[in-house]
PDB file of C-alpha atoms in Angstrom:
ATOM      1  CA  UNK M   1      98.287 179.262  93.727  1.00 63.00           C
ATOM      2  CA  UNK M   2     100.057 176.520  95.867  1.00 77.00           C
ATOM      3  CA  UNK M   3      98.269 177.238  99.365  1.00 86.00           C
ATOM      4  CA  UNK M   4      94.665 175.921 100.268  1.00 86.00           C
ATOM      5  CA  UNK M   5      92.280 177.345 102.741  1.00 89.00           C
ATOM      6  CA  UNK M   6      91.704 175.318 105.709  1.00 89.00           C
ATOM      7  CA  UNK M   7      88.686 175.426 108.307  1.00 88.00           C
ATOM      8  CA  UNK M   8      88.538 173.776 111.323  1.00 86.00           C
ATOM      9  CA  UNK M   9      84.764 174.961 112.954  1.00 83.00           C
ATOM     10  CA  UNK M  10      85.216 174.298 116.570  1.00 82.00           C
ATOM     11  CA  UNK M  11      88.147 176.535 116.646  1.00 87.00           C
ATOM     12  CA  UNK M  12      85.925 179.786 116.226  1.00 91.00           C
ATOM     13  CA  UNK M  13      85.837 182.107 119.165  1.00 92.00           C
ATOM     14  CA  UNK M  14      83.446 184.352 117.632  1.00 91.00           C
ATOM     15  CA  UNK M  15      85.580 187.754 117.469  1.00 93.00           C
ATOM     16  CA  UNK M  16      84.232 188.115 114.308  1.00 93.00           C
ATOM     17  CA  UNK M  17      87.867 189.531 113.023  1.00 94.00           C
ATOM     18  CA  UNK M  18      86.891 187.538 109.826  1.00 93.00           C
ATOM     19  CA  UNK M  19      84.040 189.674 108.652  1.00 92.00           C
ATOM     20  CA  UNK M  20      85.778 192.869 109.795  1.00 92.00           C
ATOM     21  CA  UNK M  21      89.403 191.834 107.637  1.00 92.00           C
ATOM     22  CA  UNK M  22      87.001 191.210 104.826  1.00 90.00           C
ATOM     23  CA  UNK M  23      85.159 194.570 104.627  1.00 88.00           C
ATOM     24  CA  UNK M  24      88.639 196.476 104.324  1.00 87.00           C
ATOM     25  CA  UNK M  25      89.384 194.174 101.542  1.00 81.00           C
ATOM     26  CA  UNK M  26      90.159 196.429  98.467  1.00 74.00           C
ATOM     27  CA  UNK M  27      87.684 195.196  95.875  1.00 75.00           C
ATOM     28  CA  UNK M  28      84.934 194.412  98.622  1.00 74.00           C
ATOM     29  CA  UNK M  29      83.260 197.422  98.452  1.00 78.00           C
ATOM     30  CA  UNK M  30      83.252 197.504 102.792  1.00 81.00           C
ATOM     31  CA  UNK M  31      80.540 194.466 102.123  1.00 82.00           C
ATOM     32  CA  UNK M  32      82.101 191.723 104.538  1.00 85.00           C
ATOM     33  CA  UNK M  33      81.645 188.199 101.809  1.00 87.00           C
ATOM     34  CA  UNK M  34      82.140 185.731 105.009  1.00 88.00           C
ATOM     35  CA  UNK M  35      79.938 185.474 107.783  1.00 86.00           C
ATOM     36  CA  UNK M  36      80.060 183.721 111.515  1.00 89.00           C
ATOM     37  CA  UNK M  37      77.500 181.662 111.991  1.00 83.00           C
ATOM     38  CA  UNK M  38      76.109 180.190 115.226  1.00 83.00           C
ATOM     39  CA  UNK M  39      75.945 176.318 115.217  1.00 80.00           C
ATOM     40  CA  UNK M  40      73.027 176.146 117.712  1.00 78.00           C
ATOM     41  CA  UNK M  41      71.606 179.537 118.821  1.00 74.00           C
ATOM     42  CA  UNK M  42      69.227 178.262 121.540  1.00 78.00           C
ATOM     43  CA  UNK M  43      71.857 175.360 122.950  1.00 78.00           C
ATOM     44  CA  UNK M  44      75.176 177.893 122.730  1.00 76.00           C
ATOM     45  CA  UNK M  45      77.534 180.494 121.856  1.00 80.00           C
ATOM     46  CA  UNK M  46      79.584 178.430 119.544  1.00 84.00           C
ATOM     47  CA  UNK M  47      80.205 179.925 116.464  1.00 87.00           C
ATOM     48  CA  UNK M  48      82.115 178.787 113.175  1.00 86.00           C
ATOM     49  CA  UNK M  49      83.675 180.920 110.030  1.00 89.00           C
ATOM     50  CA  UNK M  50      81.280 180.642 106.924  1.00 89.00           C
ATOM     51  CA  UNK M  51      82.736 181.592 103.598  1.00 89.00           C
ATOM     52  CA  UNK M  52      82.767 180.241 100.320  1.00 91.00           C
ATOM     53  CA  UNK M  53      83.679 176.656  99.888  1.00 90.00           C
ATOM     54  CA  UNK M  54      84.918 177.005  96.159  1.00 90.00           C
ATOM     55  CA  UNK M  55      83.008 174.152  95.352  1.00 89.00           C
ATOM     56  CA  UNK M  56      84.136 171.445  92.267  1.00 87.00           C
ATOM     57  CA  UNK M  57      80.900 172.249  90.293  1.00 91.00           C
ATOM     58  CA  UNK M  58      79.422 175.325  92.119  1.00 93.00           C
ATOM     59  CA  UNK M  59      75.824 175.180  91.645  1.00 93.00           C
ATOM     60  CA  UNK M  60      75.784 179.321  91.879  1.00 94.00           C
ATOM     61  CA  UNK M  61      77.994 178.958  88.650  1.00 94.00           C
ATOM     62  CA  UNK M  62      75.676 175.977  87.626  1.00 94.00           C
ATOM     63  CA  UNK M  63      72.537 178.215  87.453  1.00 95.00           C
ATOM     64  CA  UNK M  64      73.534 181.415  86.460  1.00 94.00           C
ATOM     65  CA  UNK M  65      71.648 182.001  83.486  1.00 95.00           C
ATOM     66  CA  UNK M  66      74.044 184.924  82.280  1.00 94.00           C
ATOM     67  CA  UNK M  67      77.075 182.778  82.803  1.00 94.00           C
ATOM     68  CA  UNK M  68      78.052 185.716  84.973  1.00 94.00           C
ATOM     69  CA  UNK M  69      79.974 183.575  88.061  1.00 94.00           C
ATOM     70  CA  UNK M  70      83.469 182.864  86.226  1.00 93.00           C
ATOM     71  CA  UNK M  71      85.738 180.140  87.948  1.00 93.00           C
ATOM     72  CA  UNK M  72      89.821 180.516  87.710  1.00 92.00           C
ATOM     73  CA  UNK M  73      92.250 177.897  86.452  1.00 90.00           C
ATOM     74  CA  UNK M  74      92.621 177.490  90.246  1.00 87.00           C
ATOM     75  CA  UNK M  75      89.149 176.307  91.130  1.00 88.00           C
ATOM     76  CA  UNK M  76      88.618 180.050  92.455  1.00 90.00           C
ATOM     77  CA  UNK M  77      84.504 180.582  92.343  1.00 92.00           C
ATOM     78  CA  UNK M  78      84.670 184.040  91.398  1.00 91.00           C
ATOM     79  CA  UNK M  79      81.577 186.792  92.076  1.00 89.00           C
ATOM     80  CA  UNK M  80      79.468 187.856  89.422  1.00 89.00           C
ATOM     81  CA  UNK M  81      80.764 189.590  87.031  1.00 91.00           C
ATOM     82  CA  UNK M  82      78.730 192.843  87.010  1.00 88.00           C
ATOM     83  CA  UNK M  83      78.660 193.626  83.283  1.00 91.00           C
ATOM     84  CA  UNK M  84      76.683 190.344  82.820  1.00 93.00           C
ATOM     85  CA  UNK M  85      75.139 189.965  86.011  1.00 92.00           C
ATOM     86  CA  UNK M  86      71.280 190.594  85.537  1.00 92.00           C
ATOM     87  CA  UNK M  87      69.730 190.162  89.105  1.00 91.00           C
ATOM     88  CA  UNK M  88      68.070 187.067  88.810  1.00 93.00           C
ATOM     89  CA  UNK M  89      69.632 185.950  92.199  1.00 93.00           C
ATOM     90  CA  UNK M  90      69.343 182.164  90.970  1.00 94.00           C
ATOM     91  CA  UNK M  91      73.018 181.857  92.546  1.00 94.00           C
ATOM     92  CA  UNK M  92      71.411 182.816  95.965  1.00 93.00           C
ATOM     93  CA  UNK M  93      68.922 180.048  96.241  1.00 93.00           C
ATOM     94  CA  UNK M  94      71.171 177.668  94.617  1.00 93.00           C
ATOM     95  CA  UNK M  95      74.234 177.761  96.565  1.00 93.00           C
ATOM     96  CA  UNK M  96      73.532 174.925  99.781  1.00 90.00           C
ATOM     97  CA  UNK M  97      75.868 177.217 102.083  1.00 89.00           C
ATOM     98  CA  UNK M  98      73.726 180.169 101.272  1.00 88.00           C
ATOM     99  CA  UNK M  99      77.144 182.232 100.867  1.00 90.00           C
ATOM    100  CA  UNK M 100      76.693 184.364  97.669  1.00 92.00           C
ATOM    101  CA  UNK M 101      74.593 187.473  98.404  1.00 90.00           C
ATOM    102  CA  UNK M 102      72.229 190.054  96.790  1.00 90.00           C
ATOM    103  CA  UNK M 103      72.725 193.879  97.378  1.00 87.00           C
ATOM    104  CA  UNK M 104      69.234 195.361  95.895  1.00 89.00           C
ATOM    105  CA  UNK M 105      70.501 198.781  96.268  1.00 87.00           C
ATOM    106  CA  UNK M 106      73.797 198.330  93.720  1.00 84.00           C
ATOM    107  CA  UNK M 107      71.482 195.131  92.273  1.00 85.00           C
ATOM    108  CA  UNK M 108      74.551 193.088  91.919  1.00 83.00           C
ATOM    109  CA  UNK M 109      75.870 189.609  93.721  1.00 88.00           C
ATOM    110  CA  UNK M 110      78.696 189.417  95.662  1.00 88.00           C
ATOM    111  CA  UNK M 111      80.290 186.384  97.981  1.00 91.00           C
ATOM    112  CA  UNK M 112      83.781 185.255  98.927  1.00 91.00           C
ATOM    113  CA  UNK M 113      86.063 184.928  96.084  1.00 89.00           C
ATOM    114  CA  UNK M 114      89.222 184.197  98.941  1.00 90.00           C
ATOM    115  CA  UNK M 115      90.310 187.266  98.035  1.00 90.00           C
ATOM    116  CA  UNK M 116      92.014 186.056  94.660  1.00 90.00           C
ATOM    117  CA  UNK M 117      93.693 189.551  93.978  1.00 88.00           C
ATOM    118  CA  UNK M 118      96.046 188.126  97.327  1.00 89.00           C
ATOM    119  CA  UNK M 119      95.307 184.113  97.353  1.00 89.00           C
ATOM    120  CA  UNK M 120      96.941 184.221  93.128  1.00 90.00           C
ATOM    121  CA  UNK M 121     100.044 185.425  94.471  1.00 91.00           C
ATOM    122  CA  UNK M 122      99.906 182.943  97.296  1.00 90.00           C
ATOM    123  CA  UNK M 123      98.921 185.246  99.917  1.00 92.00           C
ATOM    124  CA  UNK M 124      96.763 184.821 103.036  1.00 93.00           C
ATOM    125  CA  UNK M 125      92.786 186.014 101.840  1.00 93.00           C
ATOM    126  CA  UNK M 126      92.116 188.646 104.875  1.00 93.00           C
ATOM    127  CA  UNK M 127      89.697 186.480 107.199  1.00 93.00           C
ATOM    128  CA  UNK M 128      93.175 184.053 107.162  1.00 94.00           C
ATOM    129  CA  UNK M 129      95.119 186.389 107.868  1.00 95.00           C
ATOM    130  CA  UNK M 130      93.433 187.952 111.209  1.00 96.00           C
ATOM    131  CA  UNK M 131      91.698 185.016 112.561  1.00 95.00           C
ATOM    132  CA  UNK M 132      93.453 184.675 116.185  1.00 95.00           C
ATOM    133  CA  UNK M 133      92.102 181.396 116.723  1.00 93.00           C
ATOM    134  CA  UNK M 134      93.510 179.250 113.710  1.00 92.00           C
ATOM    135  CA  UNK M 135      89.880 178.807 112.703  1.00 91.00           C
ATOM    136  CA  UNK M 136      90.736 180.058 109.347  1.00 93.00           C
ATOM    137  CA  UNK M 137      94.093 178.766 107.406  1.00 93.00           C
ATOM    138  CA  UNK M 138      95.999 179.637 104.576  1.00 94.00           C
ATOM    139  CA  UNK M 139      98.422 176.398 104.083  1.00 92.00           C
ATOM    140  CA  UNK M 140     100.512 174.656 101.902  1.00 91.00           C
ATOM    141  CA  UNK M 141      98.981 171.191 100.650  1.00 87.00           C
ATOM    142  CA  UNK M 142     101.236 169.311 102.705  1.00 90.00           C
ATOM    143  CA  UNK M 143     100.781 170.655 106.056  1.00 90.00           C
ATOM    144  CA  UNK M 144      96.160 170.110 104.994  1.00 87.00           C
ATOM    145  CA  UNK M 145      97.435 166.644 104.720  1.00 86.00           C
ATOM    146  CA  UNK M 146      99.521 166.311 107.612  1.00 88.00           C
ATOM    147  CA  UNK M 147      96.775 167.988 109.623  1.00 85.00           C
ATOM    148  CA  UNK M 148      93.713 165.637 108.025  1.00 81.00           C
ATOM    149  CA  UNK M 149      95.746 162.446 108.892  1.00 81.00           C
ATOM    150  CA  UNK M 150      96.156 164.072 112.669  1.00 81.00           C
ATOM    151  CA  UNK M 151      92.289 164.605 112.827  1.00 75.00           C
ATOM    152  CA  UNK M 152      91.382 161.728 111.282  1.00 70.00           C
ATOM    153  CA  UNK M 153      93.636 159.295 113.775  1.00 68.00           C
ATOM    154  CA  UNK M 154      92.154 161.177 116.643  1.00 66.00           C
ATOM    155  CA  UNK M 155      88.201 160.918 115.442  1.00 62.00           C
ATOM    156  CA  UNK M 156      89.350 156.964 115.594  1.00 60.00           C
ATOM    157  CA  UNK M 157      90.604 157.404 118.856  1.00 61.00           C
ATOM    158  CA  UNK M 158      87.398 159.135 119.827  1.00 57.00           C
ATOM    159  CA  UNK M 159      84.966 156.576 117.745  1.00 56.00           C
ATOM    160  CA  UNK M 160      83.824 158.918 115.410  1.00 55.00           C
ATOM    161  CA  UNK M 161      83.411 158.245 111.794  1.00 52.00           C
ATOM    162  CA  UNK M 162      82.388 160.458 108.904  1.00 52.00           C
ATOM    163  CA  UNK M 163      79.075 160.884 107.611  1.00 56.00           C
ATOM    164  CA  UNK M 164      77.603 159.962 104.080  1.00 54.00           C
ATOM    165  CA  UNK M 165      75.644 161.907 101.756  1.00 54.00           C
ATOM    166  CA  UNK M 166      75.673 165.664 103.021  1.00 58.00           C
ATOM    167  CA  UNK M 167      76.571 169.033 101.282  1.00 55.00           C
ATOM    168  CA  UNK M 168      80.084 169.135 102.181  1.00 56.00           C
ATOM    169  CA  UNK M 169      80.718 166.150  99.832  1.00 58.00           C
ATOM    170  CA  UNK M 170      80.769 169.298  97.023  1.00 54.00           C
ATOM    171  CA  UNK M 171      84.050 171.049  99.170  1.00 57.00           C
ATOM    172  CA  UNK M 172      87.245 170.215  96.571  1.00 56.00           C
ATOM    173  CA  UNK M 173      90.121 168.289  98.382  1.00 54.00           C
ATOM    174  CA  UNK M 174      92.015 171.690  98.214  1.00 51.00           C
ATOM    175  CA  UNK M 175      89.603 173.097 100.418  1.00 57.00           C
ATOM    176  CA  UNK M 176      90.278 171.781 104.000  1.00 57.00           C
ATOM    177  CA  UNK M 177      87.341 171.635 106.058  1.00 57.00           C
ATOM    178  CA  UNK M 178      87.101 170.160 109.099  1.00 53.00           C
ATOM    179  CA  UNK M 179      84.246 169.851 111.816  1.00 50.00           C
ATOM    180  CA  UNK M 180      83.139 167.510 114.396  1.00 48.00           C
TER     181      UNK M 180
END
């Protein structure tokens, strides 16, 4: 795999063509595995894309007693697998983005596995392929980089400076995420 997802937040519109690209996915069961997420209901409309952040030691892997969340030689967190999955729903509560989820009536867990049947042959997962707004890349490394060194001259332009200690600090560098 020699693209990367990229996010940049305040790009979302909303349209929600994300979660709708995701359901027709062909392993996905029609069970969308990204969601859109308001950043402040009560203060505004703005939304951003949610969807796994393939982290560098995924804590859903972490404490899955039934070592049923697999991870690829690409860093690709992987859903359950169902044979070994036994419902405990540990990965649920110890995921900090909340992405993998828990459907009671098939009592398995599924989340966002960026569509590795397409991402392994280096094509676009189906939220990156829809999104109209650029919220949602599929990129080479190069162009991430390229695009990080753009943001990060223009949050010194604009005085900003990054922030210590939060969750994102588990994203992998191959996993462009952006937000102001």
């Amino acid at each position: 795999m020699n693209k990367i997802m990229y996010l940049e937040f305040e790009r979302c519109i909303g349209c929600r063509s994300c979660q709708a690209a995701c359901r027709e996915c062909g392993d996905h069961d029609a069970k969308e595995r990204n969601y859109v997420e308001y950043v402040d209901f009560m203060e505004s409309r703005q939304t951003y894309p949610m969807l796994c952040m393939q982290c560098k030691d995924p804590a859903c892997a972490r404490v899955c007693p039934a070592n049923a969340i697999q991870i690829t030689e690409e860093g690709v967190v992987l859903s359950a697998m169902e044979e070994k999955c036994i419902g405990c729903r540990n990965c649920t509560f110890g995921c900090p983005f909340g992405i993998p989820k828990f459907d009671f009536e098939e009592n398995k867990m599924y989340k966002c596995d960026m569509c590795y049947d397409r991402s392994k042959h280096d094509i676009a997962p189906m939220c990156a392929s829809v999104c109209p707004s650029d919220a949602i890349r599929f990129i080479d490394y190069d162009e991430m980089m390229q695009l990080r060194r753009k943001r990060t001259q223009m949050n010194l332009i604009e005085g900003k400076k990054p922030q210590e200690g939060n969750k994102w600090e588990y994203v992998p560098e191959f996993f462009g995420v952006y937000s102001d």
